CSV table of N, CA and C in Angstrom, one decimal:
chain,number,residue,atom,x,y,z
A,1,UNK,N,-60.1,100.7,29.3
A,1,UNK,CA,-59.6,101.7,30.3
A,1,UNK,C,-59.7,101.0,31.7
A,2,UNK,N,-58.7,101.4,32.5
A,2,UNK,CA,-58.4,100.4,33.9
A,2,UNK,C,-59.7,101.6,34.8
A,3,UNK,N,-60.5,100.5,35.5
A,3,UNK,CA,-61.3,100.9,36.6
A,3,UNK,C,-60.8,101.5,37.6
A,4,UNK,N,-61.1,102.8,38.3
A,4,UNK,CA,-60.6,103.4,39.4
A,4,UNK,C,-60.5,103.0,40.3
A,5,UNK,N,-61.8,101.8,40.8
A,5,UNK,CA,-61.9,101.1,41.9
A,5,UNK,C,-60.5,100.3,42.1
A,6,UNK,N,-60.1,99.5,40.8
A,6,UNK,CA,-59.0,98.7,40.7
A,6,UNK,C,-57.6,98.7,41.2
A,7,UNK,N,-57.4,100.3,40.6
A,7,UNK,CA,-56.2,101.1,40.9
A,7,UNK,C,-55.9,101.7,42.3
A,8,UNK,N,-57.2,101.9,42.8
A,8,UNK,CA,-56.7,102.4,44.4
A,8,UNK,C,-56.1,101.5,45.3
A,9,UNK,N,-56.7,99.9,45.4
A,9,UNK,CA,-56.0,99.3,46.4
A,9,UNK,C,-54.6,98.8,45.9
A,10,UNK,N,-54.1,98.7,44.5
A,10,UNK,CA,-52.6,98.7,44.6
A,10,UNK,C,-52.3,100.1,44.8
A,11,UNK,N,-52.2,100.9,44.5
A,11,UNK,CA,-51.7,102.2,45.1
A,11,UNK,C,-51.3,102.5,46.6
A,12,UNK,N,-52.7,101.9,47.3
A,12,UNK,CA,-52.6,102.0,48.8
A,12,UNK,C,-51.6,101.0,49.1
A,13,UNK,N,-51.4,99.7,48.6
A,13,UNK,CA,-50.5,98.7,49.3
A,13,UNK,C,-49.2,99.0,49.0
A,14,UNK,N,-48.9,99.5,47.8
A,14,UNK,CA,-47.3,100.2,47.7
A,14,UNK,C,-47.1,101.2,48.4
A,15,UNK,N,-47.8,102.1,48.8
A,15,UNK,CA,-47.7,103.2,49.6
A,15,UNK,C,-47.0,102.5,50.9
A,16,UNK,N,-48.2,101.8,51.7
A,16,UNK,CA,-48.0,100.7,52.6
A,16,UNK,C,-46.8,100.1,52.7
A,17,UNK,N,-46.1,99.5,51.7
A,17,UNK,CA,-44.9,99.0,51.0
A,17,UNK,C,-43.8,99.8,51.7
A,18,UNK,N,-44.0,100.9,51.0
A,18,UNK,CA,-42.8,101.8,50.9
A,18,UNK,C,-42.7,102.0,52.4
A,19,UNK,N,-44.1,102.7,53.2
A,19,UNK,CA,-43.5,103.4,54.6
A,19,UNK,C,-43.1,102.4,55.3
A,20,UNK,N,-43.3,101.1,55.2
A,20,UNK,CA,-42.5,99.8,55.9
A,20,UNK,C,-41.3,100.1,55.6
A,21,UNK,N,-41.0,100.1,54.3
A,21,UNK,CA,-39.7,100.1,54.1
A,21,UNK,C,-38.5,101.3,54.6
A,22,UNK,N,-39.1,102.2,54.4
A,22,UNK,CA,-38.9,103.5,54.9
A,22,UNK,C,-38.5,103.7,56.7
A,23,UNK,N,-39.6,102.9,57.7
A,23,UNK,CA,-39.4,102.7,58.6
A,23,UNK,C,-38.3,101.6,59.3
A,24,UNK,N,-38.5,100.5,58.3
A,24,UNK,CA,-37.0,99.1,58.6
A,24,UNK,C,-35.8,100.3,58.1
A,25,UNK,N,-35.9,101.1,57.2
A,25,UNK,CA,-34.3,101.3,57.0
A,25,UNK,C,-34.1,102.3,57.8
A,26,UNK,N,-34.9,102.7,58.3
A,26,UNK,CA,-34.9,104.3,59.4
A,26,UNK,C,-34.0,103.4,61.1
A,27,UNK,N,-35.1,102.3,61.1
A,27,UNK,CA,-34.5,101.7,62.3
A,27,UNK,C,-33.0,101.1,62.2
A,28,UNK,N,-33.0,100.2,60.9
A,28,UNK,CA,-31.8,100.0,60.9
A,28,UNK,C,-30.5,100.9,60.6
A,29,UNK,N,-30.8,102.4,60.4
A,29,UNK,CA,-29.3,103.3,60.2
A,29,UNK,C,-29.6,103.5,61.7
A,30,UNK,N,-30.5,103.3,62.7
A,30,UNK,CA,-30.3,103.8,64.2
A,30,UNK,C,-29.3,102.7,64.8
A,31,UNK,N,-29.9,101.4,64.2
A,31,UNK,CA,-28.8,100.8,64.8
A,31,UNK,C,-27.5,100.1,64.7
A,32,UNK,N,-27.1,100.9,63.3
A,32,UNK,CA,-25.9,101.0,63.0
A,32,UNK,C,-25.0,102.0,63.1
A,33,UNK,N,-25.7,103.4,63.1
A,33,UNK,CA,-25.3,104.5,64.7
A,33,UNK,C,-24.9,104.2,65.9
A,34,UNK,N,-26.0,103.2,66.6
A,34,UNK,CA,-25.6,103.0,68.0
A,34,UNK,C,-24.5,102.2,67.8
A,35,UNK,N,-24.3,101.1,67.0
A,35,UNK,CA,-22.9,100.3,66.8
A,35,UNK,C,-21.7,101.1,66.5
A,36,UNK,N,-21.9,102.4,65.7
A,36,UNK,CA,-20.7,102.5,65.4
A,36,UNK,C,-20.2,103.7,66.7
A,37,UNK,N,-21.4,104.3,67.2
A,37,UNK,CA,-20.9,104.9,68.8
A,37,UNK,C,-20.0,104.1,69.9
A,38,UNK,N,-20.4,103.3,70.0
A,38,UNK,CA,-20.5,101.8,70.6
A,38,UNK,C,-18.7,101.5,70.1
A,39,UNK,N,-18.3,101.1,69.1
A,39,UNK,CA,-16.8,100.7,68.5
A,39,UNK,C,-16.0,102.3,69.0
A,40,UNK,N,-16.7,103.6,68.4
A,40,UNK,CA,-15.7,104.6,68.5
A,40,UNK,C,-15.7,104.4,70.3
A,41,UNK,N,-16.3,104.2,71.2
A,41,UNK,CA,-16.1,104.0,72.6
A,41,UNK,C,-15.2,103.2,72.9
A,42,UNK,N,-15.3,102.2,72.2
A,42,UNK,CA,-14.2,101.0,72.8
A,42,UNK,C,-12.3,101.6,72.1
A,43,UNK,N,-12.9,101.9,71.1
A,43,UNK,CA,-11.5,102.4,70.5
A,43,UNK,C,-10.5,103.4,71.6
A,44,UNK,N,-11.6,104.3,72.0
A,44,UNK,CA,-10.8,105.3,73.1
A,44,UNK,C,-10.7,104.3,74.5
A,45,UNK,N,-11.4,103.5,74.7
A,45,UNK,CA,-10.9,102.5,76.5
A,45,UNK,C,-9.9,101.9,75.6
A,46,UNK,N,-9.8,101.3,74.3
A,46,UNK,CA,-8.7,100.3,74.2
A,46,UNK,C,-7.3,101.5,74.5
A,47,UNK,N,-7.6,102.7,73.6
A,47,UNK,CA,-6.3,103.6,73.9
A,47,UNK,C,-6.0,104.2,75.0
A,48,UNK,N,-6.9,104.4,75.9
A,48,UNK,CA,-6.3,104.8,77.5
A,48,UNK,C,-6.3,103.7,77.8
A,49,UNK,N,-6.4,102.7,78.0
A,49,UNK,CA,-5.5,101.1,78.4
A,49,UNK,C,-4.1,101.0,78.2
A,50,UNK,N,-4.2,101.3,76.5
A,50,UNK,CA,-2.5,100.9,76.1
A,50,UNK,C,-1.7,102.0,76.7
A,51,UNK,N,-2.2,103.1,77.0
A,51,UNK,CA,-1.7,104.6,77.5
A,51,UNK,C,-1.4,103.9,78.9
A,52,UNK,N,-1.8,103.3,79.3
A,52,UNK,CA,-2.4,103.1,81.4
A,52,UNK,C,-1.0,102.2,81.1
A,53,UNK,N,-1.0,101.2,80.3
A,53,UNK,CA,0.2,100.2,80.1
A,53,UNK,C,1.3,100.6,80.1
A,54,UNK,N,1.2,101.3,79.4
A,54,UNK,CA,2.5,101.9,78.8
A,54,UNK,C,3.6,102.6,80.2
A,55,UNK,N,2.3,103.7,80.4
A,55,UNK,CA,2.6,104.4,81.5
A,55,UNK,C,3.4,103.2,83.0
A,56,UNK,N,2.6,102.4,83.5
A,56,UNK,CA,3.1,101.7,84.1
A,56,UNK,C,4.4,100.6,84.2
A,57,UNK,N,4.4,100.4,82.6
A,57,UNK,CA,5.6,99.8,82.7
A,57,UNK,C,6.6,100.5,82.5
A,58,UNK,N,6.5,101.5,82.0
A,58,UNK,CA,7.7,102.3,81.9
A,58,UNK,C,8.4,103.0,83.4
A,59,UNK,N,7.3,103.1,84.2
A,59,UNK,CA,7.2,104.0,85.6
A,59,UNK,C,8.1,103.2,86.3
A,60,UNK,N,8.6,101.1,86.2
A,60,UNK,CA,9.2,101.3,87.4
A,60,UNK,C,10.1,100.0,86.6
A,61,UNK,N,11.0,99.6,87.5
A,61,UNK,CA,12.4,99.0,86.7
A,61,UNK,C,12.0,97.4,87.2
A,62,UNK,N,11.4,97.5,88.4
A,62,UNK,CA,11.3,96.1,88.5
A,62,UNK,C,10.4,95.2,87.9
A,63,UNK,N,11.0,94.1,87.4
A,63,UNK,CA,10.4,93.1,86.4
A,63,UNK,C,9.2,92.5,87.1
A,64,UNK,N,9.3,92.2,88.3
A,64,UNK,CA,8.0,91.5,89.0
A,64,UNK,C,6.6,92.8,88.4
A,65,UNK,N,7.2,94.0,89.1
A,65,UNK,CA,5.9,94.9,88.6
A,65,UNK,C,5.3,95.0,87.2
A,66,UNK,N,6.8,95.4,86.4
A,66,UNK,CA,6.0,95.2,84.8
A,66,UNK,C,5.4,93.7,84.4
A,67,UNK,N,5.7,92.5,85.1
A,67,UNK,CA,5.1,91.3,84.8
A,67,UNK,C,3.4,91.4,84.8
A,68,UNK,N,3.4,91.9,86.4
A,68,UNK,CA,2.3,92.5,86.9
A,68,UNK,C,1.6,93.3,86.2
A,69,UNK,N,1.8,94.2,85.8
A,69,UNK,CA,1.2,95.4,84.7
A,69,UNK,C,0.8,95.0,83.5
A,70,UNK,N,1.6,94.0,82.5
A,70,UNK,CA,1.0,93.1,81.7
A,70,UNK,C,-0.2,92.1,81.7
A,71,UNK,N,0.0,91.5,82.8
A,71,UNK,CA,-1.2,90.1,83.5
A,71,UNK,C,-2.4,91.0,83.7
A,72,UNK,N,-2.3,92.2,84.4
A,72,UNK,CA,-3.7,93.0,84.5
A,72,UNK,C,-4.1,93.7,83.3
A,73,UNK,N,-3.0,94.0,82.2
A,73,UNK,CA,-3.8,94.5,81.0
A,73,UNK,C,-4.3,93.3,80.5
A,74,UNK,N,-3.5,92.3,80.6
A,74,UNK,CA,-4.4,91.3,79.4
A,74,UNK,C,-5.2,90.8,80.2
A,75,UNK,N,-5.6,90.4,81.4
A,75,UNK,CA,-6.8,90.2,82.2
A,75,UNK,C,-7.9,91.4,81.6
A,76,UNK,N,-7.8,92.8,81.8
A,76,UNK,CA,-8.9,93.7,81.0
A,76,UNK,C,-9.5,93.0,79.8
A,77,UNK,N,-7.8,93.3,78.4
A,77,UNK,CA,-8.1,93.0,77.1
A,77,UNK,C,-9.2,91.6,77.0
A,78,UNK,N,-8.9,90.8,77.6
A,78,UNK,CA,-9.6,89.4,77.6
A,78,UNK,C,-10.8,90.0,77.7
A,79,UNK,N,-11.1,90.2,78.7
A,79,UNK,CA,-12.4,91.0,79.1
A,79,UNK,C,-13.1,91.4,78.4
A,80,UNK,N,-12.4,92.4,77.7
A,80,UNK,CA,-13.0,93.5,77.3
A,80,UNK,C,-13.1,92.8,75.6
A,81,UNK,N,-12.5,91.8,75.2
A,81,UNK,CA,-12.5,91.5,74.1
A,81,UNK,C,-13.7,90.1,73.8
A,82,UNK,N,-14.5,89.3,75.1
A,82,UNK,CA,-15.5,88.6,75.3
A,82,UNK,C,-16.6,89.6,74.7
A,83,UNK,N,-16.9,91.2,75.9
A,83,UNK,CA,-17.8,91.4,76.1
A,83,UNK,C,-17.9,92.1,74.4
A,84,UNK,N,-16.6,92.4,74.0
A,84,UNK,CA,-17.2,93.0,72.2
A,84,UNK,C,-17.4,91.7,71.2
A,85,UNK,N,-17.3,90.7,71.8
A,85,UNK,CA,-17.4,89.8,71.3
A,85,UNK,C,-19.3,89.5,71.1
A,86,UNK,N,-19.6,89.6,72.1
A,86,UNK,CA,-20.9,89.2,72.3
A,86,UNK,C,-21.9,90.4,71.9
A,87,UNK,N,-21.6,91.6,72.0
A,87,UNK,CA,-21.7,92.7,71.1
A,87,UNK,C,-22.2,92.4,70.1
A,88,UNK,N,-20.9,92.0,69.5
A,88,UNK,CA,-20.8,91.9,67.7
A,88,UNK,C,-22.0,91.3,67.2
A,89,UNK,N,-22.2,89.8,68.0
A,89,UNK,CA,-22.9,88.8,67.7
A,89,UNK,C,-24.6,89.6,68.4
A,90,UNK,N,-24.3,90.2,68.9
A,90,UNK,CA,-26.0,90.7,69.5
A,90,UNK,C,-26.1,91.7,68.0
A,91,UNK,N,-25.1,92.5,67.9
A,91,UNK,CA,-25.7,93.6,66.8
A,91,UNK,C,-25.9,93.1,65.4
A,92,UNK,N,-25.0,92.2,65.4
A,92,UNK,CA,-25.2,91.3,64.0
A,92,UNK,C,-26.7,90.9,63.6
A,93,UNK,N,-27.2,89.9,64.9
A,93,UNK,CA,-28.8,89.4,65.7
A,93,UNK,C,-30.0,90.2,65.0
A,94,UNK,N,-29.8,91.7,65.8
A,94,UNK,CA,-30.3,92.9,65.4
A,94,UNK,C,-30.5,93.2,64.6
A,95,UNK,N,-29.5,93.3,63.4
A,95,UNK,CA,-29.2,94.3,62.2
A,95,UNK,C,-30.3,93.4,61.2
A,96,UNK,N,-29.5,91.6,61.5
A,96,UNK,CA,-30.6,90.2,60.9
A,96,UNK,C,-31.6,90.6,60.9
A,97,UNK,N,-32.6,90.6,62.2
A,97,UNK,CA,-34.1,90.8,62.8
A,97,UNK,C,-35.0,92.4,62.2
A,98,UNK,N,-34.2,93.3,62.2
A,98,UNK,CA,-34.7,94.5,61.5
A,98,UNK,C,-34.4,94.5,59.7
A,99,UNK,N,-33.6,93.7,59.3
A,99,UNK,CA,-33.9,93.4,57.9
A,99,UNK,C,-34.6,92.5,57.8
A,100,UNK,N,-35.0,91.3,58.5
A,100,UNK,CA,-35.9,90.4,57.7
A,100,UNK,C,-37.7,91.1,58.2
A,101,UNK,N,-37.8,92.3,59.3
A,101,UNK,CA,-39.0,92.6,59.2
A,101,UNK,C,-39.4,93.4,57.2
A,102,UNK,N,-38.6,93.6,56.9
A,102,UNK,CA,-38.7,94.7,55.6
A,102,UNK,C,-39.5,93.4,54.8
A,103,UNK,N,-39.7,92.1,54.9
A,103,UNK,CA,-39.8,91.1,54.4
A,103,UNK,C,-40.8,89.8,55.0
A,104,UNK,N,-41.1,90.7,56.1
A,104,UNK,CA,-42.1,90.1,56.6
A,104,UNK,C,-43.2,90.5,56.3
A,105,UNK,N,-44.8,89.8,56.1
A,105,UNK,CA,-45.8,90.4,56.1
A,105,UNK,C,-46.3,90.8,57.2
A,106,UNK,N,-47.0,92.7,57.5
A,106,UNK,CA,-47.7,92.8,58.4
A,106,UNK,C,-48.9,92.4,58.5
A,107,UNK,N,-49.6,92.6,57.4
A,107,UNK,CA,-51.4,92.8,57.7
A,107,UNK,C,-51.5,92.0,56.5
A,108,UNK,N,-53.0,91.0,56.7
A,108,UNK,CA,-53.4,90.7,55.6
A,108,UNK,C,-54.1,91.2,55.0
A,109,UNK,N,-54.6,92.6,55.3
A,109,UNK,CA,-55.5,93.8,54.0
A,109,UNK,C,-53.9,94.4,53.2
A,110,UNK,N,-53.2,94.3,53.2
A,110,UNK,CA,-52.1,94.5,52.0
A,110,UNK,C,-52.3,93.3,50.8
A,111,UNK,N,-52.9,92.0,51.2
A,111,UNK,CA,-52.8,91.0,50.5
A,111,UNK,C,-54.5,91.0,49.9
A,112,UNK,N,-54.9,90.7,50.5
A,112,UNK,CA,-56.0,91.0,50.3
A,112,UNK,C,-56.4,92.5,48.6
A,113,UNK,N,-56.0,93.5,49.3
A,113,UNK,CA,-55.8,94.3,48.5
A,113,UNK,C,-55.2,94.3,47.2
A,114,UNK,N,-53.8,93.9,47.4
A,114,UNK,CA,-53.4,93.4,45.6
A,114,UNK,C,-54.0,92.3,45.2
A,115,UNK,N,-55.1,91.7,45.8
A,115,UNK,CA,-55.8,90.0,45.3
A,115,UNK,C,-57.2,90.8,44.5
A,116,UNK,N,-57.5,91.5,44.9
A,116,UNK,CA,-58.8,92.4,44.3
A,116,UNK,C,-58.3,93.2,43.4
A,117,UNK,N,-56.8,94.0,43.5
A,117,UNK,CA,-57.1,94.5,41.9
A,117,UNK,C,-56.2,93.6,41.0
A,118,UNK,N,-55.8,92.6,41.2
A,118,UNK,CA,-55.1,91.7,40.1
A,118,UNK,C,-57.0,91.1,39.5
């Protein structure tokens, strides 16, 4: 028959286990919330852009202006398509960094603990 002393410290370190885990995946749906807030934002500036475009080139007949109305959206787009650029690569960073904690060790009484009841 298994000793009671034995059985508590693995008990405690899965417990341990889990609320880590429990906590990395809590953090990471937060920050794949704030990403996907984050895209639905950009979606509506990209559509009042194309709306702003539209509107202005339609508004006037001369070619120099609509030239102009073009060079300043895609001056934005550029812009605007750097800064989600770097986004991407920061939330990607993030999403990495909060999955490899799930895999990181915190404490060494978790180790400790399953070394005493093996």
């Amino acid at each position: 028959m298994t000793d009671q002393s034995e059985v508590r410290p693995v008990s405690d370190a899965m417990q341990s286990n889990a609320k880590r885990a429990m906590a990395v995946q809590s953090e990471f749906s937060e920050k794949l919330i704030e990403a996907n807030r984050h895209w639905f934002e950009q979606i509506q500036i990209e559509s009042n852009e194309a709306w702003e475009l539209f509107r202005r080139f339609n508004s006037t007949a001369s070619v120099a202006e609509k030239i102009t109305a073009l060079q300043d959206w895609a001056k934005g787009a550029t812009a605007r398509g750097a800064n989600d650029a770097t986004y991407a690569i920061e939330t990607a960073r993030s999403l990495g960094t909060i999955e490899l904690n799930l895999f990181a060790r915190k404490t060494s009484s978790v180790d400790e603990a399953t070394q005493k009841a093996a």
